[in-house]
């Protein structure tokens, strides 16, 4: 079984060496694993650093994760695709176990168990994730990890990644509930350092979620989405599913709600750029691919209430 590790990277010069080193210097790194780094719109030495590890590097001019994923997919040769963010500290043994999981009958996608690292974060960030990490929205899902293994069968369900921000939610929607598994393998997810950084991250995530659901409404039949709804309205799950079961988390919940509201205010502000921080390409897929035109952004009030990431 050949595994293709696809790693989009935008100005990751400082950290990508650590991630690639953990993969390529592993004792079980062999020719059955190919690593493709798709440097997109970089203005630093990301591509140069990646090449120093002997991996395949693709450079595209546009700072677009979607374009990077599609470019790498075009040259990947693996039976299993592992889509991995350039800042995820996962070693090769983790990726091999994910690949082995999707090789099992009936399993089309696999992810590790996320462990949020707040050791370098301010106390409001730690309080926020004390609630967020306990939300049921992440159970049985593919998003929120930074690394997703997908079988060749699941990957064949679509031609190209659509021009949306939430690529992990798109993959989640391409795989039915009974076809995805979470392995009990921890992977570290680094939390923002400050409350301000956290608010910006949540605002961007909310925009990405809203855009994803607009895409779902407009998606052509060729995408074959297999969406299974997240149980319970996200607006109250922090209370019903977390605080009522663990009342000692009430102080953290106060912070959680205040941060969430601050992110919503930021998202509604006139100066907010919906594409801030995402760097998505304006190009569309080739004519041979079914292309979904995502409708123009609506106001947050107009976006339907969906149970997505919080």
PDB file of C-alpha atoms in Angstrom:
ATOM      1  CA  UNK A   1       0.000   0.000   0.000  1.00  0.00           C
ATOM      2  CA  UNK A   2       1.445   3.312  -1.100  1.00  0.00           C
ATOM      3  CA  UNK A   3       0.690   6.415   0.955  1.00  0.00           C
ATOM      4  CA  UNK A   4       0.719   9.967  -0.418  1.00  0.00           C
ATOM      5  CA  UNK A   5       1.131  12.671   2.228  1.00  0.00           C
ATOM      6  CA  UNK A   6      -0.148  15.955   0.823  1.00  0.00           C
ATOM      7  CA  UNK A   7       0.974  19.025   2.747  1.00  0.00           C
ATOM      8  CA  UNK A   8      -0.152  22.498   1.609  1.00  0.00           C
ATOM      9  CA  UNK A   9       2.149  25.168   3.005  1.00  0.00           C
ATOM     10  CA  UNK A  10       1.919  28.961   3.067  1.00  0.00           C
ATOM     11  CA  UNK A  11       4.928  30.754   4.601  1.00  0.00           C
ATOM     12  CA  UNK A  12       5.786  27.843   6.900  1.00  0.00           C
ATOM     13  CA  UNK A  13       9.567  28.337   6.829  1.00  0.00           C
ATOM     14  CA  UNK A  14       9.910  28.415  10.605  1.00  0.00           C
ATOM     15  CA  UNK A  15       8.057  25.221  11.441  1.00  0.00           C
ATOM     16  CA  UNK A  16       7.857  22.955   8.417  1.00  0.00           C
ATOM     17  CA  UNK A  17      11.365  21.588   8.978  1.00  0.00           C
ATOM     18  CA  UNK A  18      10.343  20.136  12.340  1.00  0.00           C
ATOM     19  CA  UNK A  19       7.265  18.479  10.810  1.00  0.00           C
ATOM     20  CA  UNK A  20       9.132  17.056   7.801  1.00  0.00           C
ATOM     21  CA  UNK A  21      12.012  15.933   9.995  1.00  0.00           C
ATOM     22  CA  UNK A  22       9.646  13.883  12.157  1.00  0.00           C
ATOM     23  CA  UNK A  23       8.414  12.132   9.010  1.00  0.00           C
ATOM     24  CA  UNK A  24      11.524  11.633   6.913  1.00  0.00           C
ATOM     25  CA  UNK A  25      13.896  10.783   9.775  1.00  0.00           C
ATOM     26  CA  UNK A  26      11.622   8.048  11.082  1.00  0.00           C
ATOM     27  CA  UNK A  27      13.110   4.545  11.040  1.00  0.00           C
ATOM     28  CA  UNK A  28      10.176   3.229   9.001  1.00  0.00           C
ATOM     29  CA  UNK A  29      10.235   5.936   6.326  1.00  0.00           C
ATOM     30  CA  UNK A  30      10.458   4.056   3.040  1.00  0.00           C
ATOM     31  CA  UNK A  31       9.647   4.302  -0.655  1.00  0.00           C
ATOM     32  CA  UNK A  32       6.018   3.334  -0.014  1.00  0.00           C
ATOM     33  CA  UNK A  33       5.472   6.831   1.403  1.00  0.00           C
ATOM     34  CA  UNK A  34       5.644   9.917  -0.800  1.00  0.00           C
ATOM     35  CA  UNK A  35       5.495  13.391   0.694  1.00  0.00           C
ATOM     36  CA  UNK A  36       4.314  16.240  -1.500  1.00  0.00           C
ATOM     37  CA  UNK A  37       4.657  19.780  -0.177  1.00  0.00           C
ATOM     38  CA  UNK A  38       2.545  22.280  -2.104  1.00  0.00           C
ATOM     39  CA  UNK A  39       4.059  25.684  -1.370  1.00  0.00           C
ATOM     40  CA  UNK A  40       1.438  28.229  -2.347  1.00  0.00           C
ATOM     41  CA  UNK A  41       2.114  31.944  -2.666  1.00  0.00           C
ATOM     42  CA  UNK A  42       5.040  31.781  -0.248  1.00  0.00           C
ATOM     43  CA  UNK A  43       7.224  34.824   0.270  1.00  0.00           C
ATOM     44  CA  UNK A  44       9.700  33.020   2.513  1.00  0.00           C
ATOM     45  CA  UNK A  45      11.951  29.934   2.216  1.00  0.00           C
ATOM     46  CA  UNK A  46       9.242  27.333   2.711  1.00  0.00           C
ATOM     47  CA  UNK A  47       9.969  25.534  -0.575  1.00  0.00           C
ATOM     48  CA  UNK A  48      13.729  25.611  -0.041  1.00  0.00           C
ATOM     49  CA  UNK A  49      13.453  24.184   3.469  1.00  0.00           C
ATOM     50  CA  UNK A  50      11.093  21.448   2.267  1.00  0.00           C
ATOM     51  CA  UNK A  51      13.421  20.419  -0.556  1.00  0.00           C
ATOM     52  CA  UNK A  52      16.271  20.000   1.918  1.00  0.00           C
ATOM     53  CA  UNK A  53      14.400  16.982   3.309  1.00  0.00           C
ATOM     54  CA  UNK A  54      14.294  15.270  -0.076  1.00  0.00           C
ATOM     55  CA  UNK A  55      10.519  15.484  -0.485  1.00  0.00           C
ATOM     56  CA  UNK A  56       8.685  16.512  -3.631  1.00  0.00           C
ATOM     57  CA  UNK A  57       7.888  20.225  -3.703  1.00  0.00           C
ATOM     58  CA  UNK A  58       5.339  21.930  -5.927  1.00  0.00           C
ATOM     59  CA  UNK A  59       5.290  25.716  -6.060  1.00  0.00           C
ATOM     60  CA  UNK A  60       2.263  27.702  -7.160  1.00  0.00           C
ATOM     61  CA  UNK A  61       2.087  31.476  -7.246  1.00  0.00           C
ATOM     62  CA  UNK A  62      -1.329  31.916  -5.658  1.00  0.00           C
ATOM     63  CA  UNK A  63      -1.636  31.784  -1.836  1.00  0.00           C
ATOM     64  CA  UNK A  64      -4.459  29.250  -1.902  1.00  0.00           C
ATOM     65  CA  UNK A  65      -4.813  26.064   0.119  1.00  0.00           C
ATOM     66  CA  UNK A  66      -7.431  24.783  -2.304  1.00  0.00           C
ATOM     67  CA  UNK A  67      -5.130  25.287  -5.277  1.00  0.00           C
ATOM     68  CA  UNK A  68      -2.314  23.622  -3.343  1.00  0.00           C
ATOM     69  CA  UNK A  69      -4.421  20.566  -2.553  1.00  0.00           C
ATOM     70  CA  UNK A  70      -5.541  20.196  -6.166  1.00  0.00           C
ATOM     71  CA  UNK A  71      -2.026  20.651  -7.549  1.00  0.00           C
ATOM     72  CA  UNK A  72      -0.605  18.010  -5.229  1.00  0.00           C
ATOM     73  CA  UNK A  73      -3.483  15.632  -5.916  1.00  0.00           C
ATOM     74  CA  UNK A  74      -2.710  15.755  -9.629  1.00  0.00           C
ATOM     75  CA  UNK A  75       0.745  14.232  -9.114  1.00  0.00           C
ATOM     76  CA  UNK A  76       0.064  11.987  -6.093  1.00  0.00           C
ATOM     77  CA  UNK A  77       0.369   8.235  -6.757  1.00  0.00           C
ATOM     78  CA  UNK A  78      -0.658   6.717  -3.423  1.00  0.00           C
ATOM     79  CA  UNK A  79      -3.481   4.294  -2.729  1.00  0.00           C
ATOM     80  CA  UNK A  80      -4.218   6.349   0.390  1.00  0.00           C
ATOM     81  CA  UNK A  81      -4.140  10.147   0.585  1.00  0.00           C
ATOM     82  CA  UNK A  82      -3.189  11.769   3.872  1.00  0.00           C
ATOM     83  CA  UNK A  83      -3.995  15.482   3.865  1.00  0.00           C
ATOM     84  CA  UNK A  84      -1.838  17.101   6.519  1.00  0.00           C
ATOM     85  CA  UNK A  85      -1.365  20.711   7.613  1.00  0.00           C
ATOM     86  CA  UNK A  86       2.231  21.915   7.654  1.00  0.00           C
ATOM     87  CA  UNK A  87       2.119  22.681  11.376  1.00  0.00           C
ATOM     88  CA  UNK A  88       0.818  19.326  12.621  1.00  0.00           C
ATOM     89  CA  UNK A  89       3.441  17.433  14.661  1.00  0.00           C
ATOM     90  CA  UNK A  90       2.410  13.906  13.643  1.00  0.00           C
ATOM     91  CA  UNK A  91       5.073  11.266  13.109  1.00  0.00           C
ATOM     92  CA  UNK A  92       5.080   8.603  10.423  1.00  0.00           C
ATOM     93  CA  UNK A  93       3.770   5.857  12.697  1.00  0.00           C
ATOM     94  CA  UNK A  94       0.582   7.879  13.154  1.00  0.00           C
ATOM     95  CA  UNK A  95       0.120   8.310   9.411  1.00  0.00           C
ATOM     96  CA  UNK A  96       0.734   4.610   8.779  1.00  0.00           C
ATOM     97  CA  UNK A  97      -1.893   3.623  11.335  1.00  0.00           C
ATOM     98  CA  UNK A  98      -4.377   5.997   9.721  1.00  0.00           C
ATOM     99  CA  UNK A  99      -3.579   4.504   6.307  1.00  0.00           C
ATOM    100  CA  UNK A 100      -4.008   0.974   7.671  1.00  0.00           C
ATOM    101  CA  UNK A 101      -7.394   1.962   9.076  1.00  0.00           C
ATOM    102  CA  UNK A 102      -8.765   3.137   5.734  1.00  0.00           C
ATOM    103  CA  UNK A 103      -7.535  -0.080   4.140  1.00  0.00           C
ATOM    104  CA  UNK A 104     -10.073  -1.991   6.231  1.00  0.00           C
ATOM    105  CA  UNK A 105     -13.384  -2.915   4.562  1.00  0.00           C
ATOM    106  CA  UNK A 106     -16.040  -0.278   5.059  1.00  0.00           C
ATOM    107  CA  UNK A 107     -13.647   2.426   6.306  1.00  0.00           C
ATOM    108  CA  UNK A 108     -13.086   5.318   3.908  1.00  0.00           C
ATOM    109  CA  UNK A 109     -11.535   7.979   6.177  1.00  0.00           C
ATOM    110  CA  UNK A 110      -9.621   8.045   9.446  1.00  0.00           C
ATOM    111  CA  UNK A 111      -8.388  10.739  11.821  1.00  0.00           C
ATOM    112  CA  UNK A 112      -6.448  10.821  15.098  1.00  0.00           C
ATOM    113  CA  UNK A 113      -7.800  12.118  18.402  1.00  0.00           C
ATOM    114  CA  UNK A 114      -7.134  15.861  18.770  1.00  0.00           C
ATOM    115  CA  UNK A 115      -5.455  17.120  21.937  1.00  0.00           C
ATOM    116  CA  UNK A 116      -5.480  20.907  22.197  1.00  0.00           C
ATOM    117  CA  UNK A 117      -2.214  22.297  23.556  1.00  0.00           C
ATOM    118  CA  UNK A 118      -2.890  25.461  25.551  1.00  0.00           C
ATOM    119  CA  UNK A 119       0.376  25.412  27.484  1.00  0.00           C
ATOM    120  CA  UNK A 120       1.548  28.657  25.865  1.00  0.00           C
ATOM    121  CA  UNK A 121      -1.895  30.298  25.843  1.00  0.00           C
ATOM    122  CA  UNK A 122      -3.395  33.019  28.010  1.00  0.00           C
ATOM    123  CA  UNK A 123      -6.013  31.991  30.571  1.00  0.00           C
ATOM    124  CA  UNK A 124      -9.051  33.058  28.461  1.00  0.00           C
ATOM    125  CA  UNK A 125      -7.843  30.751  25.691  1.00  0.00           C
ATOM    126  CA  UNK A 126      -7.440  27.882  28.136  1.00  0.00           C
ATOM    127  CA  UNK A 127     -10.925  28.528  29.505  1.00  0.00           C
ATOM    128  CA  UNK A 128     -12.423  28.607  26.005  1.00  0.00           C
ATOM    129  CA  UNK A 129     -10.924  25.236  25.062  1.00  0.00           C
ATOM    130  CA  UNK A 130     -11.986  23.705  28.372  1.00  0.00           C
ATOM    131  CA  UNK A 131     -15.499  23.972  26.891  1.00  0.00           C
ATOM    132  CA  UNK A 132     -14.747  23.675  23.189  1.00  0.00           C
ATOM    133  CA  UNK A 133     -12.778  20.434  23.485  1.00  0.00           C
ATOM    134  CA  UNK A 134     -15.747  18.769  25.194  1.00  0.00           C
ATOM    135  CA  UNK A 135     -18.334  19.651  22.549  1.00  0.00           C
ATOM    136  CA  UNK A 136     -19.959  16.647  20.824  1.00  0.00           C
ATOM    137  CA  UNK A 137     -19.637  18.336  17.429  1.00  0.00           C
ATOM    138  CA  UNK A 138     -16.132  16.908  17.010  1.00  0.00           C
ATOM    139  CA  UNK A 139     -17.068  13.289  17.753  1.00  0.00           C
ATOM    140  CA  UNK A 140     -17.037  11.065  14.707  1.00  0.00           C
ATOM    141  CA  UNK A 141     -15.941  13.919  12.458  1.00  0.00           C
ATOM    142  CA  UNK A 142     -12.912  14.552  10.275  1.00  0.00           C
ATOM    143  CA  UNK A 143     -12.367  18.247  10.986  1.00  0.00           C
ATOM    144  CA  UNK A 144     -10.380  19.883  13.763  1.00  0.00           C
ATOM    145  CA  UNK A 145      -7.314  17.630  13.545  1.00  0.00           C
ATOM    146  CA  UNK A 146      -5.173  18.973  10.738  1.00  0.00           C
ATOM    147  CA  UNK A 147      -4.602  15.467   9.362  1.00  0.00           C
ATOM    148  CA  UNK A 148      -7.086  13.246   7.493  1.00  0.00           C
ATOM    149  CA  UNK A 149      -6.459   9.905   5.781  1.00  0.00           C
ATOM    150  CA  UNK A 150      -8.769   9.130   2.862  1.00  0.00           C
ATOM    151  CA  UNK A 151      -9.088   5.925   0.869  1.00  0.00           C
ATOM    152  CA  UNK A 152      -8.753   5.855  -2.903  1.00  0.00           C
ATOM    153  CA  UNK A 153     -12.440   5.010  -3.099  1.00  0.00           C
ATOM    154  CA  UNK A 154     -13.478   8.070  -1.106  1.00  0.00           C
ATOM    155  CA  UNK A 155     -11.095  10.290  -3.059  1.00  0.00           C
ATOM    156  CA  UNK A 156     -12.619   9.106  -6.330  1.00  0.00           C
ATOM    157  CA  UNK A 157     -15.970  10.570  -5.277  1.00  0.00           C
ATOM    158  CA  UNK A 158     -14.899  14.027  -6.415  1.00  0.00           C
ATOM    159  CA  UNK A 159     -12.564  15.402  -9.069  1.00  0.00           C
ATOM    160  CA  UNK A 160     -11.204  18.482  -7.342  1.00  0.00           C
ATOM    161  CA  UNK A 161     -11.513  20.320  -4.057  1.00  0.00           C
ATOM    162  CA  UNK A 162     -14.056  23.126  -4.495  1.00  0.00           C
ATOM    163  CA  UNK A 163     -13.109  26.756  -3.962  1.00  0.00           C
ATOM    164  CA  UNK A 164     -14.141  26.923  -0.326  1.00  0.00           C
ATOM    165  CA  UNK A 165     -12.199  27.490   2.857  1.00  0.00           C
ATOM    166  CA  UNK A 166     -13.338  24.508   4.928  1.00  0.00           C
ATOM    167  CA  UNK A 167     -11.639  21.703   3.014  1.00  0.00           C
ATOM    168  CA  UNK A 168     -11.818  19.437   6.072  1.00  0.00           C
ATOM    169  CA  UNK A 169     -15.592  19.907   6.309  1.00  0.00           C
ATOM    170  CA  UNK A 170     -15.835  19.113   2.608  1.00  0.00           C
ATOM    171  CA  UNK A 171     -13.993  15.809   3.117  1.00  0.00           C
ATOM    172  CA  UNK A 172     -16.210  15.083   6.106  1.00  0.00           C
ATOM    173  CA  UNK A 173     -19.252  15.582   3.898  1.00  0.00           C
ATOM    174  CA  UNK A 174     -17.896  13.200   1.248  1.00  0.00           C
ATOM    175  CA  UNK A 175     -17.784  10.313   3.710  1.00  0.00           C
ATOM    176  CA  UNK A 176     -20.851   8.870   5.419  1.00  0.00           C
ATOM    177  CA  UNK A 177     -21.022   8.576   9.201  1.00  0.00           C
ATOM    178  CA  UNK A 178     -20.412   4.825   9.209  1.00  0.00           C
ATOM    179  CA  UNK A 179     -17.395   5.123   6.912  1.00  0.00           C
ATOM    180  CA  UNK A 180     -15.161   7.282   9.126  1.00  0.00           C
ATOM    181  CA  UNK A 181     -13.261   6.366  12.263  1.00  0.00           C
ATOM    182  CA  UNK A 182     -11.294   8.183  14.928  1.00  0.00           C
ATOM    183  CA  UNK A 183      -8.304   6.256  16.185  1.00  0.00           C
ATOM    184  CA  UNK A 184      -7.206   6.633  19.783  1.00  0.00           C
ATOM    185  CA  UNK A 185      -3.948   8.227  18.694  1.00  0.00           C
ATOM    186  CA  UNK A 186      -3.370  11.726  20.055  1.00  0.00           C
ATOM    187  CA  UNK A 187      -2.284  14.525  17.761  1.00  0.00           C
ATOM    188  CA  UNK A 188      -1.360  17.917  19.181  1.00  0.00           C
ATOM    189  CA  UNK A 189      -3.390  20.915  18.027  1.00  0.00           C
ATOM    190  CA  UNK A 190      -1.742  24.167  19.097  1.00  0.00           C
ATOM    191  CA  UNK A 191      -4.152  26.777  20.468  1.00  0.00           C
ATOM    192  CA  UNK A 192      -3.756  30.524  19.846  1.00  0.00           C
ATOM    193  CA  UNK A 193      -1.633  32.390  22.376  1.00  0.00           C
ATOM    194  CA  UNK A 194      -3.875  35.377  23.072  1.00  0.00           C
ATOM    195  CA  UNK A 195      -7.579  36.068  23.352  1.00  0.00           C
ATOM    196  CA  UNK A 196      -7.359  38.394  20.342  1.00  0.00           C
ATOM    197  CA  UNK A 197      -5.807  35.664  18.193  1.00  0.00           C
ATOM    198  CA  UNK A 198      -8.485  33.249  19.355  1.00  0.00           C
ATOM    199  CA  UNK A 199     -11.299  35.650  18.454  1.00  0.00           C
ATOM    200  CA  UNK A 200      -9.874  36.097  14.953  1.00  0.00           C
ATOM    201  CA  UNK A 201      -9.530  32.342  14.494  1.00  0.00           C
ATOM    202  CA  UNK A 202     -13.138  31.745  15.549  1.00  0.00           C
ATOM    203  CA  UNK A 203     -14.405  34.530  13.281  1.00  0.00           C
ATOM    204  CA  UNK A 204     -12.588  32.975  10.323  1.00  0.00           C
ATOM    205  CA  UNK A 205     -13.956  29.537  11.229  1.00  0.00           C
ATOM    206  CA  UNK A 206     -17.496  30.909  11.378  1.00  0.00           C
ATOM    207  CA  UNK A 207     -17.067  32.429   7.941  1.00  0.00           C
ATOM    208  CA  UNK A 208     -15.693  29.148   6.638  1.00  0.00           C
ATOM    209  CA  UNK A 209     -18.635  27.230   8.099  1.00  0.00           C
ATOM    210  CA  UNK A 210     -21.181  29.609   6.618  1.00  0.00           C
ATOM    211  CA  UNK A 211     -19.478  29.453   3.236  1.00  0.00           C
ATOM    212  CA  UNK A 212     -19.452  25.650   3.396  1.00  0.00           C
ATOM    213  CA  UNK A 213     -23.203  25.463   3.915  1.00  0.00           C
ATOM    214  CA  UNK A 214     -23.786  27.873   1.049  1.00  0.00           C
ATOM    215  CA  UNK A 215     -21.660  25.542  -1.051  1.00  0.00           C
ATOM    216  CA  UNK A 216     -23.778  22.577   0.066  1.00  0.00           C
ATOM    217  CA  UNK A 217     -26.921  24.380  -1.082  1.00  0.00           C
ATOM    218  CA  UNK A 218     -25.391  25.116  -4.488  1.00  0.00           C
ATOM    219  CA  UNK A 219     -23.304  21.960  -5.010  1.00  0.00           C
ATOM    220  CA  UNK A 220     -23.890  20.113  -8.311  1.00  0.00           C
ATOM    221  CA  UNK A 221     -24.811  16.400  -8.235  1.00  0.00           C
ATOM    222  CA  UNK A 222     -21.276  15.477  -9.290  1.00  0.00           C
ATOM    223  CA  UNK A 223     -19.942  16.134  -5.798  1.00  0.00           C
ATOM    224  CA  UNK A 224     -22.087  13.404  -4.235  1.00  0.00           C
ATOM    225  CA  UNK A 225     -22.112  14.887  -0.721  1.00  0.00           C
ATOM    226  CA  UNK A 226     -22.949  12.400   2.031  1.00  0.00           C
ATOM    227  CA  UNK A 227     -23.687  14.844   4.832  1.00  0.00           C
ATOM    228  CA  UNK A 228     -24.865  13.464   8.167  1.00  0.00           C
ATOM    229  CA  UNK A 229     -26.126  16.237  10.458  1.00  0.00           C
ATOM    230  CA  UNK A 230     -24.369  17.029  13.708  1.00  0.00           C
ATOM    231  CA  UNK A 231     -26.875  16.331  16.525  1.00  0.00           C
ATOM    232  CA  UNK A 232     -28.200  19.282  18.455  1.00  0.00           C
ATOM    233  CA  UNK A 233     -28.087  23.026  17.732  1.00  0.00           C
ATOM    234  CA  UNK A 234     -24.592  24.382  18.179  1.00  0.00           C
ATOM    235  CA  UNK A 235     -25.861  27.544  19.843  1.00  0.00           C
ATOM    236  CA  UNK A 236     -26.712  25.676  23.065  1.00  0.00           C
ATOM    237  CA  UNK A 237     -24.541  22.564  23.042  1.00  0.00           C
ATOM    238  CA  UNK A 238     -21.980  24.228  25.317  1.00  0.00           C
ATOM    239  CA  UNK A 239     -24.696  24.365  27.981  1.00  0.00           C
ATOM    240  CA  UNK A 240     -26.629  21.143  27.365  1.00  0.00           C
ATOM    241  CA  UNK A 241     -23.712  18.871  26.583  1.00  0.00           C
ATOM    242  CA  UNK A 242     -20.949  20.359  28.708  1.00  0.00           C
ATOM    243  CA  UNK A 243     -21.900  22.653  31.590  1.00  0.00           C
ATOM    244  CA  UNK A 244     -25.037  20.821  32.748  1.00  0.00           C
ATOM    245  CA  UNK A 245     -22.977  17.637  32.938  1.00  0.00           C
ATOM    246  CA  UNK A 246     -19.951  19.305  34.525  1.00  0.00           C
ATOM    247  CA  UNK A 247     -21.193  22.335  36.502  1.00  0.00           C
ATOM    248  CA  UNK A 248     -17.681  23.123  37.745  1.00  0.00           C
ATOM    249  CA  UNK A 249     -16.967  24.355  34.198  1.00  0.00           C
ATOM    250  CA  UNK A 250     -19.419  27.256  34.533  1.00  0.00           C
ATOM    251  CA  UNK A 251     -16.691  29.933  34.934  1.00  0.00           C
ATOM    252  CA  UNK A 252     -14.998  28.642  31.790  1.00  0.00           C
ATOM    253  CA  UNK A 253     -18.362  28.705  30.029  1.00  0.00           C
ATOM    254  CA  UNK A 254     -18.717  32.420  30.763  1.00  0.00           C
ATOM    255  CA  UNK A 255     -15.414  32.997  28.967  1.00  0.00           C
ATOM    256  CA  UNK A 256     -16.470  30.659  26.138  1.00  0.00           C
ATOM    257  CA  UNK A 257     -19.664  32.593  25.496  1.00  0.00           C
ATOM    258  CA  UNK A 258     -17.950  35.993  25.685  1.00  0.00           C
ATOM    259  CA  UNK A 259     -15.251  34.925  23.219  1.00  0.00           C
ATOM    260  CA  UNK A 260     -17.841  33.462  20.847  1.00  0.00           C
ATOM    261  CA  UNK A 261     -19.883  36.669  20.931  1.00  0.00           C
ATOM    262  CA  UNK A 262     -16.738  38.749  20.367  1.00  0.00           C
ATOM    263  CA  UNK A 263     -15.926  36.656  17.295  1.00  0.00           C
ATOM    264  CA  UNK A 264     -19.434  37.179  15.980  1.00  0.00           C
ATOM    265  CA  UNK A 265     -19.166  40.945  16.518  1.00  0.00           C
ATOM    266  CA  UNK A 266     -15.861  40.958  14.679  1.00  0.00           C
ATOM    267  CA  UNK A 267     -17.374  38.989  11.821  1.00  0.00           C
ATOM    268  CA  UNK A 268     -20.232  41.493  11.564  1.00  0.00           C
ATOM    269  CA  UNK A 269     -17.985  44.564  11.672  1.00  0.00           C
ATOM    270  CA  UNK A 270     -17.674  46.621   8.455  1.00  0.00           C
ATOM    271  CA  UNK A 271     -13.889  46.261   8.447  1.00  0.00           C
ATOM    272  CA  UNK A 272     -13.919  42.462   8.590  1.00  0.00           C
ATOM    273  CA  UNK A 273     -12.619  40.682   5.523  1.00  0.00           C
ATOM    274  CA  UNK A 274     -14.360  37.343   5.045  1.00  0.00           C
ATOM    275  CA  UNK A 275     -11.241  35.976   3.361  1.00  0.00           C
ATOM    276  CA  UNK A 276      -8.865  37.347   5.973  1.00  0.00           C
ATOM    277  CA  UNK A 277      -6.190  34.801   6.647  1.00  0.00           C
ATOM    278  CA  UNK A 278      -7.499  32.188   4.249  1.00  0.00           C
ATOM    279  CA  UNK A 279      -5.805  33.172   0.972  1.00  0.00           C
ATOM    280  CA  UNK A 280      -8.116  31.321  -1.366  1.00  0.00           C
ATOM    281  CA  UNK A 281      -7.585  31.355  -5.102  1.00  0.00           C
ATOM    282  CA  UNK A 282     -10.028  32.992  -7.447  1.00  0.00           C
ATOM    283  CA  UNK A 283      -9.458  30.419 -10.172  1.00  0.00           C
ATOM    284  CA  UNK A 284     -12.081  27.791 -10.867  1.00  0.00           C
ATOM    285  CA  UNK A 285     -11.688  24.134 -11.730  1.00  0.00           C
ATOM    286  CA  UNK A 286     -11.277  22.993 -15.347  1.00  0.00           C
ATOM    287  CA  UNK A 287     -14.373  22.551 -17.461  1.00  0.00           C
ATOM    288  CA  UNK A 288     -14.147  18.771 -17.084  1.00  0.00           C
ATOM    289  CA  UNK A 289     -14.874  19.055 -13.368  1.00  0.00           C
ATOM    290  CA  UNK A 290     -18.281  19.826 -11.874  1.00  0.00           C
ATOM    291  CA  UNK A 291     -17.848  23.287 -10.396  1.00  0.00           C
ATOM    292  CA  UNK A 292     -19.980  24.635  -7.596  1.00  0.00           C
ATOM    293  CA  UNK A 293     -20.341  28.392  -7.575  1.00  0.00           C
ATOM    294  CA  UNK A 294     -20.625  29.460  -3.987  1.00  0.00           C
ATOM    295  CA  UNK A 295     -23.248  32.205  -3.637  1.00  0.00           C
ATOM    296  CA  UNK A 296     -22.102  35.607  -2.440  1.00  0.00           C
ATOM    297  CA  UNK A 297     -21.686  35.981   1.259  1.00  0.00           C
ATOM    298  CA  UNK A 298     -24.842  36.666   3.213  1.00  0.00           C
ATOM    299  CA  UNK A 299     -24.875  38.454   6.529  1.00  0.00           C
ATOM    300  CA  UNK A 300     -24.456  36.219   9.569  1.00  0.00           C
ATOM    301  CA  UNK A 301     -28.133  36.778  10.395  1.00  0.00           C
ATOM    302  CA  UNK A 302     -29.161  35.321   7.035  1.00  0.00           C
ATOM    303  CA  UNK A 303     -26.974  32.239   7.330  1.00  0.00           C
ATOM    304  CA  UNK A 304     -29.081  29.346   8.459  1.00  0.00           C
ATOM    305  CA  UNK A 305     -28.392  27.951  11.892  1.00  0.00           C
ATOM    306  CA  UNK A 306     -26.301  24.846  11.345  1.00  0.00           C
ATOM    307  CA  UNK A 307     -24.671  22.428  13.727  1.00  0.00           C
ATOM    308  CA  UNK A 308     -21.120  22.853  12.615  1.00  0.00           C
ATOM    309  CA  UNK A 309     -17.819  23.560  14.359  1.00  0.00           C
ATOM    310  CA  UNK A 310     -18.021  26.097  17.151  1.00  0.00           C
TER     311      UNK A 310
END
